[in-house]
Amino acid sequence: MRDLLEQQIPQSITLASETITKDDAAQYLPLGFES
């Protein structure tokens, strides 16, 4: 029965802040997601 329990998913994940410019925005794009 233990394997039927749902895994908890965090409501939010906080990443370290970075300064993103238009020149390097593409490399950070995979880290984001649509809400």
PDBQT receptor file of N, H, CA, C and O in Angstrom, charges set to zero:
ATOM      1  N   MET A   1       0.812  -1.205   0.000  1.00  0.00    +0.000 N 
ATOM      2  CA  MET A   1       0.000   0.000   0.000  1.00  0.00    +0.000 C 
ATOM      3  C   MET A   1       0.854   1.267   0.000  1.00  0.00    +0.000 C 
ATOM      4  O   MET A   1       0.406   2.312  -0.471  1.00  0.00    +0.000 OA
ATOM      5  N   ARG A   2       2.071   1.185   0.520  1.00  0.00    +0.000 N 
ATOM      6  H   ARG A   2       2.435   0.336   0.902  1.00  0.00    +0.000 HD
ATOM      7  CA  ARG A   2       2.911   2.389   0.591  1.00  0.00    +0.000 C 
ATOM      8  C   ARG A   2       3.207   2.966  -0.793  1.00  0.00    +0.000 C 
ATOM      9  O   ARG A   2       3.327   4.182  -0.940  1.00  0.00    +0.000 OA
ATOM     10  N   ASP A   3       3.326   2.116  -1.800  1.00  0.00    +0.000 N 
ATOM     11  H   ASP A   3       3.229   1.128  -1.681  1.00  0.00    +0.000 HD
ATOM     12  CA  ASP A   3       3.643   2.634  -3.130  1.00  0.00    +0.000 C 
ATOM     13  C   ASP A   3       2.445   3.300  -3.811  1.00  0.00    +0.000 C 
ATOM     14  O   ASP A   3       2.590   3.820  -4.917  1.00  0.00    +0.000 OA
ATOM     15  N   LEU A   4       1.271   3.298  -3.183  1.00  0.00    +0.000 N 
ATOM     16  H   LEU A   4       1.153   2.876  -2.285  1.00  0.00    +0.000 HD
ATOM     17  CA  LEU A   4       0.106   3.982  -3.727  1.00  0.00    +0.000 C 
ATOM     18  C   LEU A   4       0.010   5.430  -3.251  1.00  0.00    +0.000 C 
ATOM     19  O   LEU A   4      -0.806   6.200  -3.758  1.00  0.00    +0.000 OA
ATOM     20  N   LEU A   5       0.841   5.799  -2.279  1.00  0.00    +0.000 N 
ATOM     21  H   LEU A   5       1.503   5.173  -1.866  1.00  0.00    +0.000 HD
ATOM     22  CA  LEU A   5       0.819   7.165  -1.759  1.00  0.00    +0.000 C 
ATOM     23  C   LEU A   5       1.383   8.129  -2.801  1.00  0.00    +0.000 C 
ATOM     24  O   LEU A   5       2.343   7.812  -3.503  1.00  0.00    +0.000 OA
ATOM     25  N   GLU A   6       0.774   9.305  -2.891  1.00  0.00    +0.000 N 
ATOM     26  H   GLU A   6      -0.006   9.563  -2.321  1.00  0.00    +0.000 HD
ATOM     27  CA  GLU A   6       1.242  10.313  -3.845  1.00  0.00    +0.000 C 
ATOM     28  C   GLU A   6       2.504  10.995  -3.324  1.00  0.00    +0.000 C 
ATOM     29  O   GLU A   6       2.653  11.226  -2.125  1.00  0.00    +0.000 OA
ATOM     30  N   GLN A   7       3.396  11.309  -4.241  1.00  0.00    +0.000 N 
ATOM     31  H   GLN A   7       3.274  11.122  -5.215  1.00  0.00    +0.000 HD
ATOM     32  CA  GLN A   7       4.579  12.093  -3.899  1.00  0.00    +0.000 C 
ATOM     33  C   GLN A   7       4.168  13.559  -3.836  1.00  0.00    +0.000 C 
ATOM     34  O   GLN A   7       3.405  14.026  -4.682  1.00  0.00    +0.000 OA
ATOM     35  N   GLN A   8       4.663  14.281  -2.852  1.00  0.00    +0.000 N 
ATOM     36  H   GLN A   8       5.283  13.902  -2.165  1.00  0.00    +0.000 HD
ATOM     37  CA  GLN A   8       4.338  15.703  -2.753  1.00  0.00    +0.000 C 
ATOM     38  C   GLN A   8       5.199  16.502  -3.725  1.00  0.00    +0.000 C 
ATOM     39  O   GLN A   8       6.390  16.238  -3.886  1.00  0.00    +0.000 OA
ATOM     40  N   ILE A   9       4.572  17.481  -4.365  1.00  0.00    +0.000 N 
ATOM     41  H   ILE A   9       3.605  17.695  -4.234  1.00  0.00    +0.000 HD
ATOM     42  CA  ILE A   9       5.263  18.354  -5.313  1.00  0.00    +0.000 C 
ATOM     43  C   ILE A   9       5.297  19.754  -4.712  1.00  0.00    +0.000 C 
ATOM     44  O   ILE A   9       4.253  20.276  -4.324  1.00  0.00    +0.000 OA
ATOM     45  N   PRO A  10       6.473  20.373  -4.627  1.00  0.00    +0.000 N 
ATOM     46  CA  PRO A  10       6.536  21.722  -4.061  1.00  0.00    +0.000 C 
ATOM     47  C   PRO A  10       5.744  22.713  -4.907  1.00  0.00    +0.000 C 
ATOM     48  O   PRO A  10       5.703  22.607  -6.133  1.00  0.00    +0.000 OA
ATOM     49  N   GLN A  11       5.115  23.680  -4.233  1.00  0.00    +0.000 N 
ATOM     50  H   GLN A  11       5.149  23.766  -3.238  1.00  0.00    +0.000 HD
ATOM     51  CA  GLN A  11       4.326  24.687  -4.946  1.00  0.00    +0.000 C 
ATOM     52  C   GLN A  11       5.205  25.689  -5.671  1.00  0.00    +0.000 C 
ATOM     53  O   GLN A  11       4.797  26.252  -6.686  1.00  0.00    +0.000 OA
ATOM     54  N   SER A  12       6.404  25.917  -5.161  1.00  0.00    +0.000 N 
ATOM     55  H   SER A  12       6.736  25.460  -4.335  1.00  0.00    +0.000 HD
ATOM     56  CA  SER A  12       7.304  26.854  -5.829  1.00  0.00    +0.000 C 
ATOM     57  C   SER A  12       8.747  26.434  -5.613  1.00  0.00    +0.000 C 
ATOM     58  O   SER A  12       9.082  25.784  -4.623  1.00  0.00    +0.000 OA
ATOM     59  N   ILE A  13       9.588  26.814  -6.551  1.00  0.00    +0.000 N 
ATOM     60  H   ILE A  13       9.316  27.342  -7.356  1.00  0.00    +0.000 HD
ATOM     61  CA  ILE A  13      11.023  26.556  -6.461  1.00  0.00    +0.000 C 
ATOM     62  C   ILE A  13      11.717  27.894  -6.679  1.00  0.00    +0.000 C 
ATOM     63  O   ILE A  13      11.454  28.579  -7.667  1.00  0.00    +0.000 OA
ATOM     64  N   THR A  14      12.603  28.268  -5.760  1.00  0.00    +0.000 N 
ATOM     65  H   THR A  14      12.818  27.712  -4.957  1.00  0.00    +0.000 HD
ATOM     66  CA  THR A  14      13.309  29.540  -5.865  1.00  0.00    +0.000 C 
ATOM     67  C   THR A  14      14.748  29.280  -6.305  1.00  0.00    +0.000 C 
ATOM     68  O   THR A  14      15.476  28.524  -5.662  1.00  0.00    +0.000 OA
ATOM     69  N   LEU A  15      15.141  29.905  -7.388  1.00  0.00    +0.000 N 
ATOM     70  H   LEU A  15      14.549  30.519  -7.910  1.00  0.00    +0.000 HD
ATOM     71  CA  LEU A  15      16.506  29.785  -7.883  1.00  0.00    +0.000 C 
ATOM     72  C   LEU A  15      17.298  31.032  -7.499  1.00  0.00    +0.000 C 
ATOM     73  O   LEU A  15      16.726  32.091  -7.241  1.00  0.00    +0.000 OA
ATOM     74  N   ALA A  16      18.602  30.891  -7.466  1.00  0.00    +0.000 N 
ATOM     75  H   ALA A  16      19.066  30.030  -7.675  1.00  0.00    +0.000 HD
ATOM     76  CA  ALA A  16      19.457  32.043  -7.201  1.00  0.00    +0.000 C 
ATOM     77  C   ALA A  16      19.234  33.086  -8.297  1.00  0.00    +0.000 C 
ATOM     78  O   ALA A  16      19.092  32.745  -9.472  1.00  0.00    +0.000 OA
ATOM     79  N   SER A  17      19.207  34.331  -7.909  1.00  0.00    +0.000 N 
ATOM     80  H   SER A  17      19.323  34.608  -6.955  1.00  0.00    +0.000 HD
ATOM     81  CA  SER A  17      18.937  35.407  -8.859  1.00  0.00    +0.000 C 
ATOM     82  C   SER A  17      20.159  35.676  -9.737  1.00  0.00    +0.000 C 
ATOM     83  O   SER A  17      21.294  35.691  -9.261  1.00  0.00    +0.000 OA
ATOM     84  N   GLU A  18      19.908  35.882 -10.992  1.00  0.00    +0.000 N 
ATOM     85  H   GLU A  18      18.986  35.870 -11.378  1.00  0.00    +0.000 HD
ATOM     86  CA  GLU A  18      20.960  36.221 -11.952  1.00  0.00    +0.000 C 
ATOM     87  C   GLU A  18      20.545  37.480 -12.700  1.00  0.00    +0.000 C 
ATOM     88  O   GLU A  18      19.356  37.752 -12.863  1.00  0.00    +0.000 OA
ATOM     89  N   THR A  19      21.523  38.240 -13.148  1.00  0.00    +0.000 N 
ATOM     90  H   THR A  19      22.490  38.019 -13.016  1.00  0.00    +0.000 HD
ATOM     91  CA  THR A  19      21.231  39.376 -14.016  1.00  0.00    +0.000 C 
ATOM     92  C   THR A  19      21.201  38.853 -15.444  1.00  0.00    +0.000 C 
ATOM     93  O   THR A  19      22.200  38.353 -15.960  1.00  0.00    +0.000 OA
ATOM     94  N   ILE A  20      20.037  38.977 -16.071  1.00  0.00    +0.000 N 
ATOM     95  H   ILE A  20      19.225  39.383 -15.651  1.00  0.00    +0.000 HD
ATOM     96  CA  ILE A  20      19.862  38.442 -17.419  1.00  0.00    +0.000 C 
ATOM     97  C   ILE A  20      19.699  39.608 -18.388  1.00  0.00    +0.000 C 
ATOM     98  O   ILE A  20      18.868  40.494 -18.189  1.00  0.00    +0.000 OA
ATOM     99  N   THR A  21      20.498  39.585 -19.421  1.00  0.00    +0.000 N 
ATOM    100  H   THR A  21      21.173  38.865 -19.583  1.00  0.00    +0.000 HD
ATOM    101  CA  THR A  21      20.405  40.608 -20.463  1.00  0.00    +0.000 C 
ATOM    102  C   THR A  21      19.851  39.970 -21.734  1.00  0.00    +0.000 C 
ATOM    103  O   THR A  21      19.720  38.749 -21.813  1.00  0.00    +0.000 OA
ATOM    104  N   LYS A  22      19.533  40.781 -22.709  1.00  0.00    +0.000 N 
ATOM    105  H   LYS A  22      19.640  41.773 -22.645  1.00  0.00    +0.000 HD
ATOM    106  CA  LYS A  22      19.002  40.226 -23.961  1.00  0.00    +0.000 C 
ATOM    107  C   LYS A  22      20.037  39.344 -24.659  1.00  0.00    +0.000 C 
ATOM    108  O   LYS A  22      19.677  38.473 -25.452  1.00  0.00    +0.000 OA
ATOM    109  N   ASP A  23      21.324  39.567 -24.366  1.00  0.00    +0.000 N 
ATOM    110  H   ASP A  23      21.616  40.275 -23.723  1.00  0.00    +0.000 HD
ATOM    111  CA  ASP A  23      22.375  38.778 -25.009  1.00  0.00    +0.000 C 
ATOM    112  C   ASP A  23      22.475  37.356 -24.460  1.00  0.00    +0.000 C 
ATOM    113  O   ASP A  23      22.835  36.435 -25.193  1.00  0.00    +0.000 OA
ATOM    114  N   ASP A  24      22.158  37.170 -23.167  1.00  0.00    +0.000 N 
ATOM    115  H   ASP A  24      21.865  37.918 -22.572  1.00  0.00    +0.000 HD
ATOM    116  CA  ASP A  24      22.278  35.830 -22.590  1.00  0.00    +0.000 C 
ATOM    117  C   ASP A  24      20.936  35.227 -22.143  1.00  0.00    +0.000 C 
ATOM    118  O   ASP A  24      20.912  34.206 -21.456  1.00  0.00    +0.000 OA
ATOM    119  N   ALA A  25      19.830  35.858 -22.533  1.00  0.00    +0.000 N 
ATOM    120  H   ALA A  25      19.850  36.688 -23.091  1.00  0.00    +0.000 HD
ATOM    121  CA  ALA A  25      18.507  35.373 -22.122  1.00  0.00    +0.000 C 
ATOM    122  C   ALA A  25      18.233  33.962 -22.639  1.00  0.00    +0.000 C 
ATOM    123  O   ALA A  25      17.597  33.168 -21.945  1.00  0.00    +0.000 OA
ATOM    124  N   ALA A  26      18.697  33.639 -23.832  1.00  0.00    +0.000 N 
ATOM    125  H   ALA A  26      19.214  34.284 -24.395  1.00  0.00    +0.000 HD
ATOM    126  CA  ALA A  26      18.417  32.327 -24.426  1.00  0.00    +0.000 C 
ATOM    127  C   ALA A  26      18.977  31.183 -23.585  1.00  0.00    +0.000 C 
ATOM    128  O   ALA A  26      18.379  30.108 -23.540  1.00  0.00    +0.000 OA
ATOM    129  N   GLN A  27      20.110  31.391 -22.922  1.00  0.00    +0.000 N 
ATOM    130  H   GLN A  27      20.596  32.265 -22.959  1.00  0.00    +0.000 HD
ATOM    131  CA  GLN A  27      20.685  30.301 -22.133  1.00  0.00    +0.000 C 
ATOM    132  C   GLN A  27      19.890  30.043 -20.851  1.00  0.00    +0.000 C 
ATOM    133  O   GLN A  27      19.976  28.950 -20.292  1.00  0.00    +0.000 OA
ATOM    134  N   TYR A  28      19.123  31.017 -20.377  1.00  0.00    +0.000 N 
ATOM    135  H   TYR A  28      19.053  31.905 -20.831  1.00  0.00    +0.000 HD
ATOM    136  CA  TYR A  28      18.315  30.835 -19.169  1.00  0.00    +0.000 C 
ATOM    137  C   TYR A  28      16.885  30.400 -19.479  1.00  0.00    +0.000 C 
ATOM    138  O   TYR A  28      16.153  30.001 -18.573  1.00  0.00    +0.000 OA
ATOM    139  N   LEU A  29      16.480  30.469 -20.737  1.00  0.00    +0.000 N 
ATOM    140  H   LEU A  29      17.074  30.793 -21.473  1.00  0.00    +0.000 HD
ATOM    141  CA  LEU A  29      15.112  30.144 -21.126  1.00  0.00    +0.000 C 
ATOM    142  C   LEU A  29      14.665  28.746 -20.687  1.00  0.00    +0.000 C 
ATOM    143  O   LEU A  29      13.525  28.606 -20.243  1.00  0.00    +0.000 OA
ATOM    144  N   PRO A  30      15.502  27.703 -20.786  1.00  0.00    +0.000 N 
ATOM    145  CA  PRO A  30      15.066  26.369 -20.364  1.00  0.00    +0.000 C 
ATOM    146  C   PRO A  30      14.769  26.264 -18.861  1.00  0.00    +0.000 C 
ATOM    147  O   PRO A  30      14.090  25.328 -18.438  1.00  0.00    +0.000 OA
ATOM    148  N   LEU A  31      15.260  27.198 -18.056  1.00  0.00    +0.000 N 
ATOM    149  H   LEU A  31      15.811  27.958 -18.399  1.00  0.00    +0.000 HD
ATOM    150  CA  LEU A  31      15.016  27.151 -16.609  1.00  0.00    +0.000 C 
ATOM    151  C   LEU A  31      13.614  27.618 -16.243  1.00  0.00    +0.000 C 
ATOM    152  O   LEU A  31      13.125  27.312 -15.155  1.00  0.00    +0.000 OA
ATOM    153  N   GLY A  32      12.970  28.346 -17.128  1.00  0.00    +0.000 N 
ATOM    154  H   GLY A  32      13.368  28.594 -18.012  1.00  0.00    +0.000 HD
ATOM    155  CA  GLY A  32      11.635  28.870 -16.847  1.00  0.00    +0.000 C 
ATOM    156  C   GLY A  32      10.546  27.944 -17.350  1.00  0.00    +0.000 C 
ATOM    157  O   GLY A  32      10.814  26.953 -18.029  1.00  0.00    +0.000 OA
ATOM    158  N   PHE A  33       9.323  28.279 -17.009  1.00  0.00    +0.000 N 
ATOM    159  H   PHE A  33       9.105  29.084 -16.457  1.00  0.00    +0.000 HD
ATOM    160  CA  PHE A  33       8.179  27.509 -17.476  1.00  0.00    +0.000 C 
ATOM    161  C   PHE A  33       6.959  28.408 -17.498  1.00  0.00    +0.000 C 
ATOM    162  O   PHE A  33       6.919  29.431 -16.815  1.00  0.00    +0.000 OA
ATOM    163  N   GLU A  34       5.973  28.027 -18.276  1.00  0.00    +0.000 N 
ATOM    164  H   GLU A  34       6.005  27.196 -18.831  1.00  0.00    +0.000 HD
ATOM    165  CA  GLU A  34       4.734  28.790 -18.339  1.00  0.00    +0.000 C 
ATOM    166  C   GLU A  34       3.865  28.439 -17.152  1.00  0.00    +0.000 C 
ATOM    167  O   GLU A  34       3.797  27.278 -16.751  1.00  0.00    +0.000 OA
ATOM    168  N   SER A  35       3.195  29.438 -16.582  1.00  0.00    +0.000 N 
ATOM    169  H   SER A  35       3.250  30.381 -16.908  1.00  0.00    +0.000 HD
ATOM    170  CA  SER A  35       2.322  29.157 -15.441  1.00  0.00    +0.000 C 
ATOM    171  C   SER A  35       0.881  29.063 -15.894  1.00  0.00    +0.000 C 
ATOM    172  O   SER A  35      -0.009  28.831 -15.076  1.00  0.00    +0.000 OA
TER     173      SER A  35
